[in-house]
mmCIF file with all atom_site columns, C-alpha atoms in Angstrom:
data_model
loop_
_atom_site.group_PDB
_atom_site.id
_atom_site.type_symbol
_atom_site.label_atom_id
_atom_site.label_alt_id
_atom_site.label_comp_id
_atom_site.label_asym_id
_atom_site.label_entity_id
_atom_site.label_seq_id
_atom_site.pdbx_PDB_ins_code
_atom_site.Cartn_x
_atom_site.Cartn_y
_atom_site.Cartn_z
_atom_site.occupancy
_atom_site.B_iso_or_equiv
_atom_site.pdbx_formal_charge
_atom_site.auth_seq_id
_atom_site.auth_comp_id
_atom_site.auth_asym_id
_atom_site.auth_atom_id
_atom_site.pdbx_PDB_model_num
ATOM 1   C CA . MET A 1 1   ? 280.550 -27.742 44.193 1.00 44.00 ? 1386 MET A CA 1
ATOM 2   C CA . PHE A 1 2   ? 278.558 -30.240 42.108 1.00 40.00 ? 1387 PHE A CA 1
ATOM 3   C CA . PHE A 1 3   ? 277.027 -31.627 45.287 1.00 45.00 ? 1388 PHE A CA 1
ATOM 4   C CA . ASP A 1 4   ? 276.056 -28.119 46.411 1.00 65.00 ? 1389 ASP A CA 1
ATOM 5   C CA . ARG A 1 5   ? 274.303 -27.392 43.110 1.00 67.00 ? 1390 ARG A CA 1
ATOM 6   C CA . SER A 1 6   ? 272.507 -30.751 43.172 1.00 75.00 ? 1391 SER A CA 1
ATOM 7   C CA . GLU A 1 7   ? 271.407 -30.266 46.774 1.00 76.00 ? 1392 GLU A CA 1
ATOM 8   C CA . ARG A 1 8   ? 270.111 -26.754 46.058 1.00 75.00 ? 1393 ARG A CA 1
ATOM 9   C CA . ALA A 1 9   ? 268.182 -28.023 43.021 1.00 80.00 ? 1394 ALA A CA 1
ATOM 10  C CA . LYS A 1 10  ? 266.642 -30.801 45.122 1.00 83.00 ? 1395 LYS A CA 1
ATOM 11  C CA . ARG A 1 11  ? 265.663 -28.374 47.866 1.00 83.00 ? 1396 ARG A CA 1
ATOM 12  C CA . ALA A 1 12  ? 264.144 -25.976 45.323 1.00 85.00 ? 1397 ALA A CA 1
ATOM 13  C CA . LYS A 1 13  ? 262.038 -28.777 43.849 1.00 89.00 ? 1398 LYS A CA 1
ATOM 14  C CA . GLU A 1 14  ? 260.811 -29.818 47.294 1.00 92.00 ? 1399 GLU A CA 1
ATOM 15  C CA . ARG A 1 15  ? 260.026 -26.205 48.149 1.00 93.00 ? 1400 ARG A CA 1
ATOM 16  C CA . LYS A 1 16  ? 257.980 -25.709 44.985 1.00 93.00 ? 1401 LYS A CA 1
ATOM 17  C CA . ALA A 1 17  ? 255.939 -28.826 45.754 1.00 95.00 ? 1402 ALA A CA 1
ATOM 18  C CA . GLU A 1 18  ? 255.261 -27.645 49.304 1.00 95.00 ? 1403 GLU A CA 1
ATOM 19  C CA . LEU A 1 19  ? 254.242 -24.207 48.078 1.00 96.00 ? 1404 LEU A CA 1
ATOM 20  C CA . LYS A 1 20  ? 251.792 -25.741 45.640 1.00 96.00 ? 1405 LYS A CA 1
ATOM 21  C CA . GLU A 1 21  ? 250.114 -27.684 48.436 1.00 96.00 ? 1406 GLU A CA 1
ATOM 22  C CA . LEU A 1 22  ? 250.209 -24.660 50.707 1.00 97.00 ? 1407 LEU A CA 1
ATOM 23  C CA . LYS A 1 23  ? 248.408 -22.585 48.106 1.00 96.00 ? 1408 LYS A CA 1
ATOM 24  C CA . LYS A 1 24  ? 245.649 -25.185 47.820 1.00 96.00 ? 1409 LYS A CA 1
ATOM 25  C CA . THR A 1 25  ? 245.194 -25.218 51.579 1.00 96.00 ? 1410 THR A CA 1
ATOM 26  C CA . MET A 1 26  ? 245.073 -21.436 51.845 1.00 96.00 ? 1411 MET A CA 1
ATOM 27  C CA . LEU A 1 27  ? 242.562 -21.124 49.018 1.00 96.00 ? 1412 LEU A CA 1
ATOM 28  C CA . SER A 1 28  ? 240.355 -23.830 50.496 1.00 94.00 ? 1413 SER A CA 1
ATOM 29  C CA . GLY A 1 29  ? 240.586 -21.938 53.784 1.00 92.00 ? 1414 GLY A CA 1
ATOM 30  C CA . GLY A 1 30  ? 238.908 -18.933 52.201 1.00 91.00 ? 1415 GLY A CA 1
ATOM 31  C CA . CYS A 1 31  ? 241.907 -16.715 51.426 1.00 93.00 ? 1416 CYS A CA 1
ATOM 32  C CA . ASP A 1 32  ? 241.768 -14.407 48.427 1.00 94.00 ? 1417 ASP A CA 1
ATOM 33  C CA . LYS A 1 33  ? 243.369 -16.046 45.373 1.00 95.00 ? 1418 LYS A CA 1
ATOM 34  C CA . ALA A 1 34  ? 245.176 -12.964 44.075 1.00 96.00 ? 1419 ALA A CA 1
ATOM 35  C CA . ARG A 1 35  ? 246.562 -12.131 47.490 1.00 96.00 ? 1420 ARG A CA 1
ATOM 36  C CA . VAL A 1 36  ? 247.669 -15.699 48.145 1.00 96.00 ? 1421 VAL A CA 1
ATOM 37  C CA . THR A 1 37  ? 249.358 -15.915 44.750 1.00 96.00 ? 1422 THR A CA 1
ATOM 38  C CA . ALA A 1 38  ? 251.238 -12.663 45.324 1.00 97.00 ? 1423 ALA A CA 1
ATOM 39  C CA . HIS A 1 39  ? 252.199 -13.568 48.891 1.00 97.00 ? 1424 HIS A CA 1
ATOM 40  C CA . LEU A 1 40  ? 253.466 -17.019 48.002 1.00 97.00 ? 1425 LEU A CA 1
ATOM 41  C CA . LYS A 1 41  ? 255.536 -15.609 45.159 1.00 97.00 ? 1426 LYS A CA 1
ATOM 42  C CA . GLU A 1 42  ? 257.177 -13.210 47.633 1.00 97.00 ? 1427 GLU A CA 1
ATOM 43  C CA . PHE A 1 43  ? 257.547 -16.013 50.171 1.00 97.00 ? 1428 PHE A CA 1
ATOM 44  C CA . ASP A 1 44  ? 259.211 -18.317 47.643 1.00 96.00 ? 1429 ASP A CA 1
ATOM 45  C CA . ASP A 1 45  ? 261.597 -15.610 46.454 1.00 96.00 ? 1430 ASP A CA 1
ATOM 46  C CA . ALA A 1 46  ? 262.597 -14.750 50.024 1.00 96.00 ? 1431 ALA A CA 1
ATOM 47  C CA . LEU A 1 47  ? 263.160 -18.411 50.898 1.00 96.00 ? 1432 LEU A CA 1
ATOM 48  C CA . ASP A 1 48  ? 265.333 -18.854 47.831 1.00 93.00 ? 1433 ASP A CA 1
ATOM 49  C CA . ALA A 1 49  ? 267.386 -15.684 48.366 1.00 94.00 ? 1434 ALA A CA 1
ATOM 50  C CA . GLY A 1 50  ? 267.562 -16.201 52.124 1.00 95.00 ? 1435 GLY A CA 1
ATOM 51  C CA . GLY A 1 51  ? 268.786 -19.765 51.741 1.00 92.00 ? 1436 GLY A CA 1
ATOM 52  C CA . ALA A 1 52  ? 271.473 -18.671 49.296 1.00 91.00 ? 1437 ALA A CA 1
ATOM 53  C CA . ALA A 1 53  ? 272.512 -15.831 51.626 1.00 93.00 ? 1438 ALA A CA 1
ATOM 54  C CA . ARG A 1 54  ? 272.790 -18.258 54.542 1.00 93.00 ? 1439 ARG A CA 1
ATOM 55  C CA . ASP A 1 55  ? 274.892 -20.708 52.506 1.00 91.00 ? 1440 ASP A CA 1
ATOM 56  C CA . ASP A 1 56  ? 277.228 -17.886 51.470 1.00 93.00 ? 1441 ASP A CA 1
ATOM 57  C CA . TYR A 1 57  ? 277.373 -16.594 55.042 1.00 95.00 ? 1442 TYR A CA 1
ATOM 58  C CA . GLU A 1 58  ? 278.224 -19.999 56.499 1.00 95.00 ? 1443 GLU A CA 1
ATOM 59  C CA . ASN A 1 59  ? 280.906 -20.459 53.857 1.00 95.00 ? 1444 ASN A CA 1
ATOM 60  C CA . ALA A 1 60  ? 282.433 -17.055 54.657 1.00 96.00 ? 1445 ALA A CA 1
ATOM 61  C CA . ARG A 1 61  ? 282.281 -17.720 58.406 1.00 96.00 ? 1446 ARG A CA 1
ATOM 62  C CA . GLY A 1 62  ? 283.976 -21.059 57.903 1.00 96.00 ? 1447 GLY A CA 1
ATOM 63  C CA . HIS A 1 63  ? 286.874 -19.369 56.140 1.00 97.00 ? 1448 HIS A CA 1
ATOM 64  C CA . LEU A 1 64  ? 286.969 -16.719 58.880 1.00 97.00 ? 1449 LEU A CA 1
ATOM 65  C CA . GLU A 1 65  ? 287.323 -19.402 61.562 1.00 97.00 ? 1450 GLU A CA 1
ATOM 66  C CA . ASN A 1 66  ? 289.968 -21.207 59.516 1.00 97.00 ? 1451 ASN A CA 1
ATOM 67  C CA . ALA A 1 67  ? 291.913 -17.960 59.215 1.00 97.00 ? 1452 ALA A CA 1
ATOM 68  C CA . ARG A 1 68  ? 291.690 -17.318 62.954 1.00 97.00 ? 1453 ARG A CA 1
ATOM 69  C CA . GLY A 1 69  ? 293.045 -20.782 63.658 1.00 97.00 ? 1454 GLY A CA 1
ATOM 70  C CA . ALA A 1 70  ? 295.832 -20.367 61.098 1.00 96.00 ? 1455 ALA A CA 1
ATOM 71  C CA . ILE A 1 71  ? 296.940 -17.099 62.673 1.00 96.00 ? 1456 ILE A CA 1
ATOM 72  C CA . ARG A 1 72  ? 296.971 -18.621 66.160 1.00 95.00 ? 1457 ARG A CA 1
ATOM 73  C CA . LYS A 1 73  ? 299.208 -21.451 64.932 1.00 94.00 ? 1458 LYS A CA 1
ATOM 74  C CA . LEU A 1 74  ? 301.534 -19.028 63.169 1.00 93.00 ? 1459 LEU A CA 1
ATOM 75  C CA . LEU A 1 75  ? 301.892 -16.815 66.222 1.00 92.00 ? 1460 LEU A CA 1
ATOM 76  C CA . ASP A 1 76  ? 302.531 -19.834 68.448 1.00 91.00 ? 1461 ASP A CA 1
ATOM 77  C CA . CYS A 1 77  ? 305.002 -21.662 66.223 1.00 86.00 ? 1462 CYS A CA 1
ATOM 78  C CA . MET A 1 78  ? 306.553 -19.332 63.677 1.00 83.00 ? 1463 MET A CA 1
ATOM 79  C CA . ALA A 1 79  ? 309.720 -18.618 65.666 1.00 79.00 ? 1464 ALA A CA 1
ATOM 80  C CA . GLU A 1 80  ? 310.681 -22.305 65.743 1.00 82.00 ? 1465 GLU A CA 1
ATOM 81  C CA . SER A 1 81  ? 309.285 -23.426 62.378 1.00 81.00 ? 1466 SER A CA 1
ATOM 82  C CA . PRO A 1 82  ? 311.292 -23.853 59.177 1.00 81.00 ? 1467 PRO A CA 1
ATOM 83  C CA . VAL A 1 83  ? 310.972 -20.949 56.760 1.00 78.00 ? 1468 VAL A CA 1
ATOM 84  C CA . SER A 1 84  ? 309.436 -23.174 54.085 1.00 81.00 ? 1469 SER A CA 1
ATOM 85  C CA . GLU A 1 85  ? 306.675 -24.242 56.481 1.00 87.00 ? 1470 GLU A CA 1
ATOM 86  C CA . VAL A 1 86  ? 305.912 -20.687 57.567 1.00 86.00 ? 1471 VAL A CA 1
ATOM 87  C CA . LYS A 1 87  ? 305.762 -19.550 53.953 1.00 85.00 ? 1472 LYS A CA 1
ATOM 88  C CA . GLU A 1 88  ? 303.279 -22.318 53.110 1.00 89.00 ? 1473 GLU A CA 1
ATOM 89  C CA . ARG A 1 89  ? 301.128 -21.439 56.128 1.00 91.00 ? 1474 ARG A CA 1
ATOM 90  C CA . LEU A 1 90  ? 301.144 -17.780 55.146 1.00 91.00 ? 1475 LEU A CA 1
ATOM 91  C CA . LYS A 1 91  ? 300.124 -18.672 51.602 1.00 90.00 ? 1476 LYS A CA 1
ATOM 92  C CA . ASN A 1 92  ? 297.202 -20.723 52.907 1.00 94.00 ? 1477 ASN A CA 1
ATOM 93  C CA . LEU A 1 93  ? 296.238 -17.940 55.314 1.00 95.00 ? 1478 LEU A CA 1
ATOM 94  C CA . VAL A 1 94  ? 296.082 -15.326 52.556 1.00 93.00 ? 1479 VAL A CA 1
ATOM 95  C CA . ALA A 1 95  ? 293.879 -17.693 50.517 1.00 94.00 ? 1480 ALA A CA 1
ATOM 96  C CA . GLU A 1 96  ? 291.505 -18.154 53.479 1.00 96.00 ? 1481 GLU A CA 1
ATOM 97  C CA . LEU A 1 97  ? 291.321 -14.411 54.070 1.00 95.00 ? 1482 LEU A CA 1
ATOM 98  C CA . GLY A 1 98  ? 290.271 -13.901 50.464 1.00 93.00 ? 1483 GLY A CA 1
ATOM 99  C CA . GLU A 1 99  ? 287.096 -15.906 51.179 1.00 96.00 ? 1484 GLU A CA 1
ATOM 100 C CA . VAL A 1 100 ? 285.874 -14.280 54.407 1.00 95.00 ? 1485 VAL A CA 1
ATOM 101 C CA . TYR A 1 101 ? 283.726 -11.615 52.736 1.00 94.00 ? 1486 TYR A CA 1
ATOM 102 C CA . HIS A 1 102 ? 279.954 -11.415 53.132 1.00 92.00 ? 1487 HIS A CA 1
ATOM 103 C CA . ASP A 1 103 ? 277.460 -8.551  53.306 1.00 88.00 ? 1488 ASP A CA 1
ATOM 104 C CA . CYS A 1 104 ? 276.687 -9.490  56.919 1.00 90.00 ? 1489 CYS A CA 1
ATOM 105 C CA . SER A 1 105 ? 280.230 -10.143 58.037 1.00 91.00 ? 1490 SER A CA 1
ATOM 106 C CA . ILE A 1 106 ? 283.422 -8.565  56.700 1.00 93.00 ? 1491 ILE A CA 1
ATOM 107 C CA . ARG A 1 107 ? 282.358 -6.730  53.563 1.00 91.00 ? 1492 ARG A CA 1
ATOM 108 C CA . GLU A 1 108 ? 284.417 -6.569  50.389 1.00 88.00 ? 1493 GLU A CA 1
ATOM 109 C CA . ASP A 1 109 ? 284.076 -2.780  50.421 1.00 86.00 ? 1494 ASP A CA 1
ATOM 110 C CA . ASP A 1 110 ? 285.411 -2.508  53.997 1.00 88.00 ? 1495 ASP A CA 1
ATOM 111 C CA . LEU A 1 111 ? 288.294 -0.128  53.332 1.00 87.00 ? 1496 LEU A CA 1
ATOM 112 C CA . ASP A 1 112 ? 289.917 -0.659  56.735 1.00 88.00 ? 1497 ASP A CA 1
ATOM 113 C CA . PHE A 1 113 ? 290.082 -4.415  56.246 1.00 90.00 ? 1498 PHE A CA 1
ATOM 114 C CA . ARG A 1 114 ? 291.278 -4.082  52.673 1.00 89.00 ? 1499 ARG A CA 1
ATOM 115 C CA . SER A 1 115 ? 294.051 -1.800  53.898 1.00 89.00 ? 1500 SER A CA 1
ATOM 116 C CA . THR A 1 116 ? 294.976 -4.337  56.577 1.00 88.00 ? 1501 THR A CA 1
ATOM 117 C CA . MET A 1 117 ? 295.035 -7.102  53.966 1.00 90.00 ? 1502 MET A CA 1
ATOM 118 C CA . THR A 1 118 ? 297.237 -5.043  51.662 1.00 89.00 ? 1503 THR A CA 1
ATOM 119 C CA . SER A 1 119 ? 299.647 -4.437  54.514 1.00 88.00 ? 1504 SER A CA 1
ATOM 120 C CA . LEU A 1 120 ? 299.682 -8.132  55.453 1.00 89.00 ? 1505 LEU A CA 1
ATOM 121 C CA . LYS A 1 121 ? 300.400 -9.220  51.886 1.00 87.00 ? 1506 LYS A CA 1
ATOM 122 C CA . GLN A 1 122 ? 303.254 -6.730  51.753 1.00 85.00 ? 1507 GLN A CA 1
ATOM 123 C CA . MET A 1 123 ? 304.648 -8.088  55.017 1.00 83.00 ? 1508 MET A CA 1
ATOM 124 C CA . VAL A 1 124 ? 304.377 -11.650 53.686 1.00 83.00 ? 1509 VAL A CA 1
ATOM 125 C CA . GLU A 1 125 ? 306.309 -10.699 50.563 1.00 81.00 ? 1510 GLU A CA 1
ATOM 126 C CA . GLU A 1 126 ? 308.968 -8.877  52.559 1.00 76.00 ? 1511 GLU A CA 1
ATOM 127 C CA . TYR A 1 127 ? 309.267 -11.811 54.937 1.00 77.00 ? 1512 TYR A CA 1
ATOM 128 C CA . ALA A 1 128 ? 309.717 -14.220 52.018 1.00 71.00 ? 1513 ALA A CA 1
ATOM 129 C CA . ASP A 1 129 ? 312.445 -12.027 50.521 1.00 72.00 ? 1514 ASP A CA 1
ATOM 130 C CA . SER A 1 130 ? 314.304 -11.369 53.759 1.00 65.00 ? 1515 SER A CA 1
ATOM 131 C CA . THR A 1 131 ? 314.273 -15.006 54.923 1.00 60.00 ? 1516 THR A CA 1
ATOM 132 C CA . ALA A 1 132 ? 315.161 -16.573 51.590 1.00 58.00 ? 1517 ALA A CA 1
ATOM 133 C CA . LYS A 1 133 ? 318.448 -17.839 53.013 1.00 55.00 ? 1518 LYS A CA 1
ATOM 134 C CA . ALA A 1 134 ? 317.380 -18.313 56.628 1.00 51.00 ? 1519 ALA A CA 1
ATOM 135 C CA . GLN A 1 135 ? 316.421 -21.674 58.121 1.00 49.00 ? 1520 GLN A CA 1
ATOM 136 C CA . THR A 1 136 ? 313.958 -20.286 60.670 1.00 52.00 ? 1521 THR A CA 1
ATOM 137 C CA . VAL A 1 137 ? 312.029 -17.072 61.216 1.00 50.00 ? 1522 VAL A CA 1
ATOM 138 C CA . ALA A 1 138 ? 314.276 -16.445 64.180 1.00 51.00 ? 1523 ALA A CA 1
ATOM 139 C CA . GLY A 1 139 ? 317.043 -16.007 61.645 1.00 49.00 ? 1524 GLY A CA 1
ATOM 140 C CA . ASN A 1 140 ? 315.602 -12.620 60.769 1.00 60.00 ? 1525 ASN A CA 1
ATOM 141 C CA . THR A 1 141 ? 314.311 -10.866 63.863 1.00 69.00 ? 1526 THR A CA 1
ATOM 142 C CA . PHE A 1 142 ? 313.141 -7.740  62.079 1.00 68.00 ? 1527 PHE A CA 1
ATOM 143 C CA . ALA A 1 143 ? 311.027 -9.675  59.556 1.00 69.00 ? 1528 ALA A CA 1
ATOM 144 C CA . SER A 1 144 ? 309.587 -11.753 62.374 1.00 77.00 ? 1529 SER A CA 1
ATOM 145 C CA . ILE A 1 145 ? 308.562 -8.713  64.435 1.00 81.00 ? 1530 ILE A CA 1
ATOM 146 C CA . LEU A 1 146 ? 306.896 -6.948  61.522 1.00 82.00 ? 1531 LEU A CA 1
ATOM 147 C CA . LEU A 1 147 ? 305.016 -10.041 60.394 1.00 86.00 ? 1532 LEU A CA 1
ATOM 148 C CA . ARG A 1 148 ? 303.869 -10.895 63.913 1.00 89.00 ? 1533 ARG A CA 1
ATOM 149 C CA . SER A 1 149 ? 302.545 -7.365  64.397 1.00 89.00 ? 1534 SER A CA 1
ATOM 150 C CA . GLU A 1 150 ? 300.564 -7.515  61.169 1.00 89.00 ? 1535 GLU A CA 1
ATOM 151 C CA . LEU A 1 151 ? 299.156 -10.946 61.984 1.00 93.00 ? 1536 LEU A CA 1
ATOM 152 C CA . GLU A 1 152 ? 297.990 -9.632  65.342 1.00 93.00 ? 1537 GLU A CA 1
ATOM 153 C CA . ASN A 1 153 ? 296.244 -6.731  63.589 1.00 91.00 ? 1538 ASN A CA 1
ATOM 154 C CA . VAL A 1 154 ? 294.381 -9.120  61.285 1.00 94.00 ? 1539 VAL A CA 1
ATOM 155 C CA . ALA A 1 155 ? 293.526 -11.414 64.192 1.00 95.00 ? 1540 ALA A CA 1
ATOM 156 C CA . ALA A 1 156 ? 291.949 -8.507  66.083 1.00 94.00 ? 1541 ALA A CA 1
ATOM 157 C CA . VAL A 1 157 ? 289.679 -7.717  63.140 1.00 93.00 ? 1542 VAL A CA 1
ATOM 158 C CA . LEU A 1 158 ? 288.676 -11.365 62.703 1.00 96.00 ? 1543 LEU A CA 1
ATOM 159 C CA . ASP A 1 159 ? 288.043 -11.818 66.433 1.00 96.00 ? 1544 ASP A CA 1
ATOM 160 C CA . ASP A 1 160 ? 285.755 -8.798  66.400 1.00 94.00 ? 1545 ASP A CA 1
ATOM 161 C CA . ALA A 1 161 ? 283.827 -10.038 63.345 1.00 94.00 ? 1546 ALA A CA 1
ATOM 162 C CA . ALA A 1 162 ? 283.504 -13.524 64.850 1.00 95.00 ? 1547 ALA A CA 1
ATOM 163 C CA . GLY A 1 163 ? 281.375 -12.045 67.640 1.00 95.00 ? 1548 GLY A CA 1
ATOM 164 C CA . TRP A 1 164 ? 278.821 -10.461 65.327 1.00 95.00 ? 1549 TRP A CA 1
ATOM 165 C CA . GLY A 1 165 ? 275.322 -11.901 65.339 1.00 94.00 ? 1550 GLY A CA 1
ATOM 166 C CA . ALA A 1 166 ? 273.909 -13.512 62.213 1.00 94.00 ? 1551 ALA A CA 1
ATOM 167 C CA . PRO A 1 167 ? 270.981 -11.807 60.461 1.00 95.00 ? 1552 PRO A CA 1
ATOM 168 C CA . ASP A 1 168 ? 267.462 -13.149 59.959 1.00 96.00 ? 1553 ASP A CA 1
ATOM 169 C CA . PHE A 1 169 ? 268.184 -14.722 56.587 1.00 96.00 ? 1554 PHE A CA 1
ATOM 170 C CA . PHE A 1 170 ? 264.558 -14.819 55.480 1.00 97.00 ? 1555 PHE A CA 1
ATOM 171 C CA . ALA A 1 171 ? 264.306 -11.088 56.166 1.00 97.00 ? 1556 ALA A CA 1
ATOM 172 C CA . LEU A 1 172 ? 267.614 -10.495 54.435 1.00 96.00 ? 1557 LEU A CA 1
ATOM 173 C CA . GLY A 1 173 ? 266.471 -12.466 51.401 1.00 96.00 ? 1558 GLY A CA 1
ATOM 174 C CA . TYR A 1 174 ? 263.271 -10.440 51.229 1.00 97.00 ? 1559 TYR A CA 1
ATOM 175 C CA . TYR A 1 175 ? 265.140 -7.171  51.606 1.00 97.00 ? 1560 TYR A CA 1
ATOM 176 C CA . LEU A 1 176 ? 267.659 -7.987  48.883 1.00 94.00 ? 1561 LEU A CA 1
ATOM 177 C CA . GLY A 1 177 ? 264.786 -8.773  46.540 1.00 95.00 ? 1562 GLY A CA 1
ATOM 178 C CA . HIS A 1 178 ? 263.391 -5.258  46.918 1.00 96.00 ? 1563 HIS A CA 1
ATOM 179 C CA . GLU A 1 179 ? 266.240 -2.894  47.787 1.00 94.00 ? 1564 GLU A CA 1
ATOM 180 C CA . GLU A 1 180 ? 269.779 -2.240  46.682 1.00 91.00 ? 1565 GLU A CA 1
ATOM 181 C CA . ARG A 1 181 ? 272.404 -4.328  48.465 1.00 87.00 ? 1566 ARG A CA 1
ATOM 182 C CA . ALA A 1 182 ? 274.666 -1.269  48.783 1.00 87.00 ? 1567 ALA A CA 1
ATOM 183 C CA . SER A 1 183 ? 272.098 0.457   51.022 1.00 89.00 ? 1568 SER A CA 1
ATOM 184 C CA . LEU A 1 184 ? 273.266 -1.709  53.938 1.00 89.00 ? 1569 LEU A CA 1
ATOM 185 C CA . LYS A 1 185 ? 276.966 -1.051  53.670 1.00 85.00 ? 1570 LYS A CA 1
ATOM 186 C CA . GLU A 1 186 ? 277.198 1.917   56.052 1.00 84.00 ? 1571 GLU A CA 1
ATOM 187 C CA . MET A 1 187 ? 275.302 0.159   58.858 1.00 91.00 ? 1572 MET A CA 1
ATOM 188 C CA . GLU A 1 188 ? 276.843 -1.528  61.874 1.00 91.00 ? 1573 GLU A CA 1
ATOM 189 C CA . ASN A 1 189 ? 276.085 -5.230  62.197 1.00 93.00 ? 1574 ASN A CA 1
ATOM 190 C CA . GLU A 1 190 ? 273.307 -5.096  64.804 1.00 94.00 ? 1575 GLU A CA 1
ATOM 191 C CA . GLN A 1 191 ? 271.766 -2.039  63.186 1.00 95.00 ? 1576 GLN A CA 1
ATOM 192 C CA . ARG A 1 192 ? 271.664 -3.841  59.841 1.00 95.00 ? 1577 ARG A CA 1
ATOM 193 C CA . ASN A 1 193 ? 270.172 -7.002  61.333 1.00 96.00 ? 1578 ASN A CA 1
ATOM 194 C CA . THR A 1 194 ? 267.465 -5.030  63.133 1.00 97.00 ? 1579 THR A CA 1
ATOM 195 C CA . TYR A 1 195 ? 266.724 -2.950  60.052 1.00 97.00 ? 1580 TYR A CA 1
ATOM 196 C CA . VAL A 1 196 ? 266.236 -5.821  57.589 1.00 97.00 ? 1581 VAL A CA 1
ATOM 197 C CA . ALA A 1 197 ? 264.051 -7.707  60.081 1.00 97.00 ? 1582 ALA A CA 1
ATOM 198 C CA . ALA A 1 198 ? 261.840 -4.648  60.628 1.00 98.00 ? 1583 ALA A CA 1
ATOM 199 C CA . TYR A 1 199 ? 261.685 -3.960  56.874 1.00 98.00 ? 1584 TYR A CA 1
ATOM 200 C CA . CYS A 1 200 ? 260.518 -7.495  56.092 1.00 98.00 ? 1585 CYS A CA 1
ATOM 201 C CA . LYS A 1 201 ? 257.983 -7.445  58.913 1.00 98.00 ? 1586 LYS A CA 1
ATOM 202 C CA . GLU A 1 202 ? 256.490 -4.139  57.821 1.00 97.00 ? 1587 GLU A CA 1
ATOM 203 C CA . HIS A 1 203 ? 256.420 -4.727  54.076 1.00 97.00 ? 1588 HIS A CA 1
ATOM 204 C CA . PHE A 1 204 ? 255.508 -8.397  53.948 1.00 98.00 ? 1589 PHE A CA 1
ATOM 205 C CA . LEU A 1 205 ? 255.677 -10.761 56.897 1.00 97.00 ? 1590 LEU A CA 1
ATOM 206 C CA . ASP A 1 206 ? 252.935 -9.303  59.106 1.00 97.00 ? 1591 ASP A CA 1
ATOM 207 C CA . ALA A 1 207 ? 250.363 -9.319  56.306 1.00 96.00 ? 1592 ALA A CA 1
ATOM 208 C CA . PHE A 1 208 ? 251.431 -12.745 55.072 1.00 97.00 ? 1593 PHE A CA 1
ATOM 209 C CA . MET A 1 209 ? 251.278 -14.343 58.515 1.00 96.00 ? 1594 MET A CA 1
ATOM 210 C CA . GLU A 1 210 ? 247.858 -12.824 59.050 1.00 95.00 ? 1595 GLU A CA 1
ATOM 211 C CA . GLU A 1 211 ? 246.634 -14.661 55.943 1.00 94.00 ? 1596 GLU A CA 1
ATOM 212 C CA . CYS A 1 212 ? 248.357 -17.819 57.148 1.00 96.00 ? 1597 CYS A CA 1
ATOM 213 C CA . ALA A 1 213 ? 246.562 -17.585 60.486 1.00 95.00 ? 1598 ALA A CA 1
ATOM 214 C CA . LYS A 1 214 ? 243.188 -17.361 58.696 1.00 92.00 ? 1599 LYS A CA 1
ATOM 215 C CA . ALA A 1 215 ? 243.936 -20.586 56.851 1.00 94.00 ? 1600 ALA A CA 1
ATOM 216 C CA . GLY A 1 216 ? 245.466 -22.315 59.882 1.00 95.00 ? 1601 GLY A CA 1
ATOM 217 C CA . VAL A 1 217 ? 248.862 -22.817 58.239 1.00 96.00 ? 1602 VAL A CA 1
ATOM 218 C CA . THR A 1 218 ? 251.057 -20.637 60.462 1.00 96.00 ? 1603 THR A CA 1
ATOM 219 C CA . GLU A 1 219 ? 253.084 -23.512 61.908 1.00 96.00 ? 1604 GLU A CA 1
ATOM 220 C CA . ARG A 1 220 ? 253.413 -25.061 58.480 1.00 96.00 ? 1605 ARG A CA 1
ATOM 221 C CA . VAL A 1 221 ? 254.861 -21.864 57.053 1.00 97.00 ? 1606 VAL A CA 1
ATOM 222 C CA . GLN A 1 222 ? 257.195 -21.387 60.003 1.00 96.00 ? 1607 GLN A CA 1
ATOM 223 C CA . GLY A 1 223 ? 258.389 -24.946 59.488 1.00 95.00 ? 1608 GLY A CA 1
ATOM 224 C CA . MET A 1 224 ? 259.202 -24.180 55.857 1.00 95.00 ? 1609 MET A CA 1
ATOM 225 C CA . MET A 1 225 ? 261.211 -21.134 56.899 1.00 95.00 ? 1610 MET A CA 1
ATOM 226 C CA . GLU A 1 226 ? 263.222 -23.290 59.287 1.00 92.00 ? 1611 GLU A CA 1
ATOM 227 C CA . ARG A 1 227 ? 263.808 -26.139 56.821 1.00 91.00 ? 1612 ARG A CA 1
ATOM 228 C CA . TYR A 1 228 ? 264.773 -24.041 53.833 1.00 90.00 ? 1613 TYR A CA 1
ATOM 229 C CA . ILE A 1 229 ? 266.835 -21.403 55.602 1.00 89.00 ? 1614 ILE A CA 1
ATOM 230 C CA . CYS A 1 230 ? 267.794 -22.261 59.185 1.00 67.00 ? 1615 CYS A CA 1
#
């Protein structure tokens, strides 16, 4: 965590220095000072928010992949594994599933997933109670069947989410700086990704890139977007 904060602070400092030089170049290229100042403020804010959104997204996706792998191992091995080992794996799985949330992946306000999680936790508790004296999951067939069914339900949701495309994080950062986050919650993944990209293009990016083209800094700006977000 300390490393993450230090790295973000370093990147922010580098970004500020680049923006300062970019502003000088754009002004010397004949761009309007007030417009450049306003555009670069928006650009900086979107880079900052977009970078943070990407970091959070990658973190959530990492936990999602860990959870998928944990479920596969449980389904493959739980019938032959000692109860104590299965319990520990289930505990770790529940912890991973608590970290999979992101606005552009599985959302915290996704009622279907929350219901599935509640059901899984209940199954885990019932399994722990019913196998307290058993040496393997096979020692309690009923608990094994119920738990396996619930794990398969969770796996199906995770497999579906794993196939979703990532958003344009610069566009997402810009959008979140101007609109309420909750406005995206009813949208399907591709619809949301298309919407935030179009919103950013219409309200900022087209005009900003036009100014960049006048000053001959288009590639420079695109490079900054790649370095600080992609």
